[in-house]
Amino acid sequence: MNLFRKLLICSLATGFTFTAASAQDTDSTGLPGDQFSLSAALDLFRKASSPEDFEKLLNTEGNDANNLDLNEDGQTDYVKVIDKKDGDVHVFVLQVAVSETEDQDIAVIEVEKTGESTAVLQIVGDEDIYGEETIVEPSEGESTSFLNTGSRYQHGPSFTESDGILVNVWLWPSVRYVYAPAYVVWHSPFRWRAHPVWWKPWRPVSHVVFYPRRGVYRPRYAVVTTRRVVRARAFYRPARVTSVTVVHRNQANVVRYRSNRSVQRTTVTGPNGHVKKTTTTVTGPRGNKVKKTKVRRNR
């Protein structure tokens, strides 16, 4: 009887482990974005003392932000940080050298100083890496926040209409650093096969292993649909860098990801003028459908 009981327990444990692993594996999009955590990158930016320090944190194995291997050499890629500045707006480009002749932007952190002691930021995942531009920002769980009436938040797959709460990131050390008068715009000096001596690449782990590691960062950050730093896109977009190799290699997965999204647009005339309503139906990896709604007023 004891032997039978032990076999039953082992069988149930194995089945549970397999089910959990399978569930995490089906959450994969098959895109490179599965291997880079936008929330983790923002958290490291929050902890960093400067853009240079941020670059070092991004490329430290134990921080669980980067698991990319875009050139498929069996080792993690080094992520460079490049600051592009326009007045009070900074765009920090997170970029990987795929080969001697090709680079690929992974994401950009957009920061804007909005007042004497206020600033906002978001991180935007590149469409070729995530299938579409994916926007993440600090959530209202932070203590330093202020109301932004009329903004729209989307937390994960669900959508909530409410007065937006923007997190004031002015007290983040890296933010204060880049708005100091003596700041020199940071442009990573590293390139293909020229890396800092302290960097030790590691073997990427599987999605099943990496996925739960990213979970610790999610409660502090939210996926949203509203761009906060409008000027950033205007001057970054013409300078955006993509790799032909990366685009071609992931083209099928990008097409598959986008084909699972059907967009329906309607225009409703209200008492205050036109209201543009966009509903996106997303078919998830398990066949579940979730509707996400955006409302834009023409003022």
mmCIF file of C-alpha atoms in Angstrom:
data_model
loop_
_atom_site.group_PDB
_atom_site.id
_atom_site.type_symbol
_atom_site.label_atom_id
_atom_site.label_comp_id
_atom_site.label_asym_id
_atom_site.label_seq_id
_atom_site.Cartn_x
_atom_site.Cartn_y
_atom_site.Cartn_z
ATOM 1 C CA MET A 1 0.000 0.000 0.000
ATOM 2 C CA ASN A 2 2.835 2.400 0.893
ATOM 3 C CA LEU A 3 4.509 1.717 -2.438
ATOM 4 C CA PHE A 4 1.259 2.377 -4.311
ATOM 5 C CA ARG A 5 0.752 5.632 -2.396
ATOM 6 C CA LYS A 6 4.281 6.819 -3.209
ATOM 7 C CA LEU A 7 3.826 6.007 -6.894
ATOM 8 C CA LEU A 8 0.523 7.902 -6.946
ATOM 9 C CA ILE A 9 2.080 10.968 -5.312
ATOM 10 C CA CYS A 10 5.025 10.933 -7.729
ATOM 11 C CA SER A 11 2.665 10.597 -10.672
ATOM 12 C CA LEU A 12 0.514 13.523 -9.537
ATOM 13 C CA ALA A 13 3.580 15.708 -8.871
ATOM 14 C CA THR A 14 5.011 14.952 -12.294
ATOM 15 C CA GLY A 15 1.692 15.699 -13.951
ATOM 16 C CA PHE A 16 1.371 19.020 -12.107
ATOM 17 C CA THR A 17 4.900 20.060 -13.074
ATOM 18 C CA PHE A 18 4.271 19.178 -16.712
ATOM 19 C CA THR A 19 0.974 21.103 -16.728
ATOM 20 C CA ALA A 20 2.570 24.197 -15.181
ATOM 21 C CA ALA A 21 5.476 24.085 -17.598
ATOM 22 C CA SER A 22 3.111 23.608 -20.539
ATOM 23 C CA ALA A 23 0.983 26.562 -19.413
ATOM 24 C CA GLN A 24 4.029 28.811 -19.243
ATOM 25 C CA ASP A 25 5.260 27.557 -22.581
ATOM 26 C CA THR A 26 1.928 28.329 -24.274
ATOM 27 C CA ASP A 27 2.211 31.915 -23.003
ATOM 28 C CA SER A 28 5.146 32.278 -25.376
ATOM 29 C CA THR A 29 4.569 34.274 -28.558
ATOM 30 C CA GLY A 30 7.653 32.802 -30.198
ATOM 31 C CA LEU A 31 8.979 36.348 -30.630
ATOM 32 C CA PRO A 32 12.281 37.709 -29.269
ATOM 33 C CA GLY A 33 10.281 39.879 -26.835
ATOM 34 C CA ASP A 34 9.625 36.751 -24.778
ATOM 35 C CA GLN A 35 13.301 36.927 -23.851
ATOM 36 C CA PHE A 36 13.483 40.539 -22.676
ATOM 37 C CA SER A 37 11.444 41.879 -19.754
ATOM 38 C CA LEU A 38 10.301 45.485 -20.204
ATOM 39 C CA SER A 39 9.170 45.648 -16.567
ATOM 40 C CA ALA A 40 12.546 44.413 -15.351
ATOM 41 C CA ALA A 41 14.329 46.969 -17.536
ATOM 42 C CA LEU A 42 12.255 49.799 -16.022
ATOM 43 C CA ASP A 43 12.956 48.518 -12.522
ATOM 44 C CA LEU A 44 16.686 48.492 -13.224
ATOM 45 C CA PHE A 45 16.444 52.030 -14.618
ATOM 46 C CA ARG A 46 14.737 53.023 -11.352
ATOM 47 C CA LYS A 47 17.621 51.562 -9.329
ATOM 48 C CA ALA A 48 20.453 52.829 -11.548
ATOM 49 C CA SER A 49 22.505 55.884 -10.638
ATOM 50 C CA SER A 50 23.184 56.826 -14.286
ATOM 51 C CA PRO A 51 22.649 55.556 -17.857
ATOM 52 C CA GLU A 52 26.070 53.883 -17.718
ATOM 53 C CA ASP A 53 25.117 52.105 -14.506
ATOM 54 C CA PHE A 54 21.795 51.119 -16.084
ATOM 55 C CA GLU A 55 23.629 49.496 -18.989
ATOM 56 C CA LYS A 56 25.702 47.459 -16.556
ATOM 57 C CA LEU A 57 22.607 46.326 -14.633
ATOM 58 C CA LEU A 58 20.884 45.272 -17.862
ATOM 59 C CA ASN A 59 23.807 43.028 -18.737
ATOM 60 C CA THR A 60 24.173 41.382 -15.330
ATOM 61 C CA GLU A 61 22.906 37.807 -15.326
ATOM 62 C CA GLY A 62 21.215 37.774 -11.923
ATOM 63 C CA ASN A 63 18.919 40.718 -12.729
ATOM 64 C CA ASP A 64 16.740 38.604 -15.063
ATOM 65 C CA ALA A 65 15.962 41.345 -17.570
ATOM 66 C CA ASN A 66 17.841 40.055 -20.589
ATOM 67 C CA ASN A 67 17.711 36.550 -22.051
ATOM 68 C CA LEU A 68 18.169 37.567 -25.700
ATOM 69 C CA ASP A 69 20.213 35.684 -28.268
ATOM 70 C CA LEU A 70 19.373 37.453 -31.529
ATOM 71 C CA ASN A 71 22.421 36.185 -33.427
ATOM 72 C CA GLU A 72 21.798 32.635 -32.182
ATOM 73 C CA ASP A 73 25.366 31.975 -31.048
ATOM 74 C CA GLY A 74 24.264 30.286 -27.824
ATOM 75 C CA GLN A 75 25.183 33.268 -25.630
ATOM 76 C CA THR A 76 23.183 36.229 -24.369
ATOM 77 C CA ASP A 77 23.487 39.474 -26.316
ATOM 78 C CA TYR A 78 25.039 42.620 -24.872
ATOM 79 C CA VAL A 79 22.439 45.410 -24.678
ATOM 80 C CA LYS A 80 23.779 48.891 -25.370
ATOM 81 C CA VAL A 81 22.151 52.077 -24.043
ATOM 82 C CA ILE A 82 22.125 55.147 -26.283
ATOM 83 C CA ASP A 83 20.605 58.455 -25.144
ATOM 84 C CA LYS A 84 18.961 60.752 -27.697
ATOM 85 C CA LYS A 85 18.037 64.161 -26.275
ATOM 86 C CA ASP A 86 15.695 66.897 -27.468
ATOM 87 C CA GLY A 87 15.138 69.654 -24.922
ATOM 88 C CA ASP A 88 13.517 68.169 -21.826
ATOM 89 C CA VAL A 89 12.899 64.817 -23.550
ATOM 90 C CA HIS A 90 15.318 61.888 -23.409
ATOM 91 C CA VAL A 91 14.962 58.670 -25.388
ATOM 92 C CA PHE A 92 17.185 55.855 -24.138
ATOM 93 C CA VAL A 93 17.531 53.300 -26.923
ATOM 94 C CA LEU A 94 18.227 49.721 -25.826
ATOM 95 C CA GLN A 95 20.060 48.156 -28.750
ATOM 96 C CA VAL A 96 21.836 44.895 -29.610
ATOM 97 C CA ALA A 97 24.644 44.401 -32.150
ATOM 98 C CA VAL A 98 23.483 41.400 -34.184
ATOM 99 C CA SER A 99 26.579 41.324 -36.391
ATOM 100 C CA GLU A 100 29.428 43.569 -37.465
ATOM 101 C CA THR A 101 27.088 45.405 -39.838
ATOM 102 C CA GLU A 102 23.654 45.112 -38.179
ATOM 103 C CA ASP A 103 22.082 46.464 -34.997
ATOM 104 C CA GLN A 104 18.547 45.991 -33.672
ATOM 105 C CA ASP A 105 16.592 48.252 -31.330
ATOM 106 C CA ILE A 106 14.897 46.260 -28.566
ATOM 107 C CA ALA A 107 13.032 49.016 -26.756
ATOM 108 C CA VAL A 108 13.217 52.696 -25.865
ATOM 109 C CA ILE A 109 12.733 54.409 -22.512
ATOM 110 C CA GLU A 110 11.072 57.785 -23.053
ATOM 111 C CA VAL A 111 11.510 60.380 -20.304
ATOM 112 C CA GLU A 112 10.149 63.912 -20.108
ATOM 113 C CA LYS A 113 10.588 66.547 -17.434
ATOM 114 C CA THR A 114 7.108 68.033 -17.004
ATOM 115 C CA GLY A 115 7.759 70.508 -14.198
ATOM 116 C CA GLU A 116 10.278 71.814 -11.719
ATOM 117 C CA SER A 117 10.146 68.562 -9.751
ATOM 118 C CA THR A 118 8.061 66.223 -11.912
ATOM 119 C CA ALA A 119 8.887 63.805 -14.706
ATOM 120 C CA VAL A 120 7.170 60.908 -16.466
ATOM 121 C CA LEU A 121 8.523 57.928 -18.368
ATOM 122 C CA GLN A 122 7.527 54.803 -20.271
ATOM 123 C CA ILE A 123 9.328 51.963 -21.962
ATOM 124 C CA VAL A 124 8.180 50.987 -25.463
ATOM 125 C CA GLY A 125 9.048 47.564 -26.853
ATOM 126 C CA ASP A 126 9.975 47.539 -30.550
ATOM 127 C CA GLU A 127 7.322 46.192 -32.939
ATOM 128 C CA ASP A 128 9.768 43.781 -34.617
ATOM 129 C CA ILE A 129 10.700 42.311 -31.238
ATOM 130 C CA TYR A 130 7.261 42.211 -29.591
ATOM 131 C CA GLY A 131 4.969 41.997 -32.638
ATOM 132 C CA GLU A 132 3.617 45.475 -31.933
ATOM 133 C CA GLU A 133 4.734 48.481 -29.941
ATOM 134 C CA THR A 134 4.285 47.419 -26.308
ATOM 135 C CA ILE A 135 4.111 50.229 -23.739
ATOM 136 C CA VAL A 136 4.890 49.706 -20.053
ATOM 137 C CA GLU A 137 5.021 52.305 -17.286
ATOM 138 C CA PRO A 138 5.241 52.439 -13.462
ATOM 139 C CA SER A 139 1.881 51.605 -11.904
ATOM 140 C CA GLU A 140 -0.131 53.628 -9.400
ATOM 141 C CA GLY A 141 1.235 51.437 -6.603
ATOM 142 C CA GLU A 142 4.116 53.905 -6.272
ATOM 143 C CA SER A 143 3.880 56.519 -3.508
ATOM 144 C CA THR A 144 5.028 59.445 -5.677
ATOM 145 C CA SER A 145 2.148 59.850 -8.106
ATOM 146 C CA PHE A 146 -0.258 62.444 -9.406
ATOM 147 C CA LEU A 147 -3.600 62.401 -11.188
ATOM 148 C CA ASN A 148 -3.854 62.693 -14.942
ATOM 149 C CA THR A 149 -7.559 63.084 -15.685
ATOM 150 C CA GLY A 150 -8.773 61.406 -18.827
ATOM 151 C CA SER A 151 -5.977 58.915 -19.396
ATOM 152 C CA ARG A 152 -6.802 55.281 -20.131
ATOM 153 C CA TYR A 153 -5.046 52.316 -18.562
ATOM 154 C CA GLN A 154 -4.860 48.728 -19.684
ATOM 155 C CA HIS A 155 -3.566 46.266 -17.104
ATOM 156 C CA GLY A 156 -2.590 43.011 -18.760
ATOM 157 C CA PRO A 157 -5.330 41.660 -21.008
ATOM 158 C CA SER A 158 -8.155 43.538 -19.264
ATOM 159 C CA PHE A 159 -9.100 47.153 -19.767
ATOM 160 C CA THR A 160 -10.173 49.688 -17.152
ATOM 161 C CA GLU A 161 -11.443 53.182 -17.813
ATOM 162 C CA SER A 162 -10.530 55.538 -14.991
ATOM 163 C CA ASP A 163 -8.695 58.718 -14.137
ATOM 164 C CA GLY A 164 -5.089 57.832 -14.858
ATOM 165 C CA ILE A 165 -2.521 58.012 -12.090
ATOM 166 C CA LEU A 166 0.887 58.917 -13.425
ATOM 167 C CA VAL A 167 3.932 58.075 -11.374
ATOM 168 C CA ASN A 168 6.283 60.978 -10.803
ATOM 169 C CA VAL A 169 9.764 59.564 -11.443
ATOM 170 C CA TRP A 170 11.665 62.755 -10.649
ATOM 171 C CA LEU A 171 13.211 61.186 -7.548
ATOM 172 C CA TRP A 172 14.647 58.241 -9.486
ATOM 173 C CA PRO A 173 18.457 58.726 -9.341
ATOM 174 C CA SER A 174 18.944 58.086 -13.060
ATOM 175 C CA VAL A 175 16.314 60.705 -13.941
ATOM 176 C CA ARG A 176 17.850 63.364 -11.694
ATOM 177 C CA TYR A 177 21.251 62.490 -13.157
ATOM 178 C CA VAL A 178 20.314 63.156 -16.803
ATOM 179 C CA TYR A 179 18.696 66.516 -15.981
ATOM 180 C CA ALA A 180 21.712 67.799 -14.080
ATOM 181 C CA PRO A 181 23.487 70.729 -15.801
ATOM 182 C CA ALA A 182 26.794 68.834 -16.055
ATOM 183 C CA TYR A 183 25.283 65.727 -17.698
ATOM 184 C CA VAL A 184 26.991 64.577 -20.886
ATOM 185 C CA VAL A 185 24.641 62.604 -23.158
ATOM 186 C CA TRP A 186 25.459 58.904 -22.819
ATOM 187 C CA HIS A 187 26.230 56.876 -25.918
ATOM 188 C CA SER A 188 27.502 53.388 -25.183
ATOM 189 C CA PRO A 189 31.066 53.022 -26.530
ATOM 190 C CA PHE A 190 30.648 49.268 -27.033
ATOM 191 C CA ARG A 191 29.923 47.500 -30.298
ATOM 192 C CA TRP A 192 30.109 44.111 -32.045
ATOM 193 C CA ARG A 193 32.823 42.003 -30.366
ATOM 194 C CA ALA A 194 33.977 45.006 -28.320
ATOM 195 C CA HIS A 195 32.494 44.651 -24.840
ATOM 196 C CA PRO A 196 33.457 45.831 -21.344
ATOM 197 C CA VAL A 197 35.944 43.633 -19.504
ATOM 198 C CA TRP A 198 33.489 42.957 -16.663
ATOM 199 C CA TRP A 199 30.835 41.440 -18.958
ATOM 200 C CA LYS A 200 30.561 37.671 -18.938
ATOM 201 C CA PRO A 201 27.874 36.365 -21.335
ATOM 202 C CA TRP A 202 25.838 33.399 -20.177
ATOM 203 C CA ARG A 203 23.782 30.738 -21.912
ATOM 204 C CA PRO A 204 20.153 31.815 -22.367
ATOM 205 C CA VAL A 205 17.646 29.781 -20.390
ATOM 206 C CA SER A 206 14.438 28.333 -21.825
ATOM 207 C CA HIS A 207 11.215 30.339 -21.852
ATOM 208 C CA VAL A 208 9.766 28.012 -19.195
ATOM 209 C CA VAL A 209 12.605 29.029 -16.852
ATOM 210 C CA PHE A 210 12.781 32.729 -17.784
ATOM 211 C CA TYR A 211 9.028 33.454 -17.716
ATOM 212 C CA PRO A 212 8.463 33.061 -13.943
ATOM 213 C CA ARG A 213 11.633 35.023 -13.167
ATOM 214 C CA ARG A 214 10.100 38.073 -14.845
ATOM 215 C CA GLY A 215 6.982 37.807 -12.689
ATOM 216 C CA VAL A 216 8.511 39.522 -9.661
ATOM 217 C CA TYR A 217 8.595 42.832 -11.562
ATOM 218 C CA ARG A 218 5.033 42.828 -12.938
ATOM 219 C CA PRO A 219 3.095 44.125 -9.881
ATOM 220 C CA ARG A 220 5.004 47.419 -9.982
ATOM 221 C CA TYR A 221 4.422 48.106 -13.677
ATOM 222 C CA ALA A 222 1.455 48.178 -16.042
ATOM 223 C CA VAL A 223 0.944 47.682 -19.766
ATOM 224 C CA VAL A 224 -0.851 50.751 -21.138
ATOM 225 C CA THR A 225 -2.082 52.027 -24.474
ATOM 226 C CA THR A 226 -1.496 55.775 -24.067
ATOM 227 C CA ARG A 227 1.779 57.454 -25.066
ATOM 228 C CA ARG A 228 2.832 59.952 -22.389
ATOM 229 C CA VAL A 229 5.888 61.462 -24.085
ATOM 230 C CA VAL A 230 4.480 62.393 -27.487
ATOM 231 C CA ARG A 231 7.552 64.289 -28.711
ATOM 232 C CA ALA A 232 9.792 61.275 -28.152
ATOM 233 C CA ARG A 233 8.275 59.247 -30.986
ATOM 234 C CA ALA A 234 8.603 62.146 -33.433
ATOM 235 C CA PHE A 235 12.381 62.464 -33.155
ATOM 236 C CA TYR A 236 13.183 58.818 -32.400
ATOM 237 C CA ARG A 237 11.225 57.162 -35.205
ATOM 238 C CA PRO A 238 13.415 58.422 -38.092
ATOM 239 C CA ALA A 239 16.506 57.135 -36.256
ATOM 240 C CA ARG A 240 15.053 53.711 -35.363
ATOM 241 C CA VAL A 241 17.459 50.862 -36.196
ATOM 242 C CA THR A 242 16.387 47.396 -37.374
ATOM 243 C CA SER A 243 18.271 44.298 -38.449
ATOM 244 C CA VAL A 244 17.334 42.597 -41.715
ATOM 245 C CA THR A 245 18.439 39.293 -40.202
ATOM 246 C CA VAL A 246 16.198 39.651 -37.144
ATOM 247 C CA VAL A 247 13.196 40.872 -39.156
ATOM 248 C CA HIS A 248 13.388 38.020 -41.677
ATOM 249 C CA ARG A 249 14.018 35.348 -39.042
ATOM 250 C CA ASN A 250 10.945 36.341 -37.032
ATOM 251 C CA GLN A 251 8.652 37.400 -39.854
ATOM 252 C CA ALA A 252 6.405 34.312 -39.669
ATOM 253 C CA ASN A 253 5.889 34.661 -35.908
ATOM 254 C CA VAL A 254 5.198 38.395 -36.231
ATOM 255 C CA VAL A 255 2.589 37.773 -38.948
ATOM 256 C CA ARG A 256 0.988 35.021 -36.853
ATOM 257 C CA TYR A 257 0.905 37.266 -33.782
ATOM 258 C CA ARG A 258 -0.675 40.154 -35.664
ATOM 259 C CA SER A 259 -3.185 37.941 -37.466
ATOM 260 C CA ASN A 260 -4.601 36.918 -34.081
ATOM 261 C CA ARG A 261 -5.612 40.515 -33.487
ATOM 262 C CA SER A 262 -8.721 41.866 -35.201
ATOM 263 C CA VAL A 263 -9.351 45.596 -34.918
ATOM 264 C CA GLN A 264 -12.784 47.197 -35.104
ATOM 265 C CA ARG A 265 -13.137 50.996 -35.231
ATOM 266 C CA THR A 266 -16.297 53.000 -34.665
ATOM 267 C CA THR A 267 -16.889 56.738 -34.465
ATOM 268 C CA VAL A 268 -19.586 57.933 -32.099
ATOM 269 C CA THR A 269 -20.894 61.495 -32.060
ATOM 270 C CA GLY A 270 -21.410 62.690 -28.506
ATOM 271 C CA PRO A 271 -22.434 66.021 -26.970
ATOM 272 C CA ASN A 272 -18.816 67.180 -26.831
ATOM 273 C CA GLY A 273 -17.944 66.261 -30.401
ATOM 274 C CA HIS A 274 -16.606 63.151 -32.055
ATOM 275 C CA VAL A 275 -15.406 60.223 -30.032
ATOM 276 C CA LYS A 276 -13.286 57.588 -31.727
ATOM 277 C CA LYS A 277 -13.648 54.150 -30.205
ATOM 278 C CA THR A 278 -11.281 51.310 -31.103
ATOM 279 C CA THR A 279 -11.970 47.750 -30.005
ATOM 280 C CA THR A 280 -9.247 45.145 -30.448
ATOM 281 C CA THR A 281 -10.101 41.484 -30.090
ATOM 282 C CA VAL A 282 -7.071 39.416 -29.123
ATOM 283 C CA THR A 283 -7.016 35.664 -29.600
ATOM 284 C CA GLY A 284 -4.645 34.212 -27.014
ATOM 285 C CA PRO A 285 -2.483 31.099 -27.331
ATOM 286 C CA ARG A 286 -5.211 29.008 -25.702
ATOM 287 C CA GLY A 287 -7.938 30.292 -28.014
ATOM 288 C CA ASN A 288 -9.373 32.687 -25.419
ATOM 289 C CA LYS A 289 -10.586 36.031 -26.765
ATOM 290 C CA VAL A 290 -10.224 39.277 -24.869
ATOM 291 C CA LYS A 291 -11.597 42.643 -25.972
ATOM 292 C CA LYS A 292 -9.565 45.790 -25.319
ATOM 293 C CA THR A 293 -11.131 49.194 -25.883
ATOM 294 C CA LYS A 294 -9.543 52.590 -26.464
ATOM 295 C CA VAL A 295 -11.553 55.826 -26.542
ATOM 296 C CA ARG A 296 -10.071 58.937 -28.113
ATOM 297 C CA ARG A 297 -11.797 62.307 -28.001
ATOM 298 C CA ASN A 298 -11.225 64.948 -30.657
ATOM 299 C CA ARG A 299 -10.887 68.225 -28.821
#
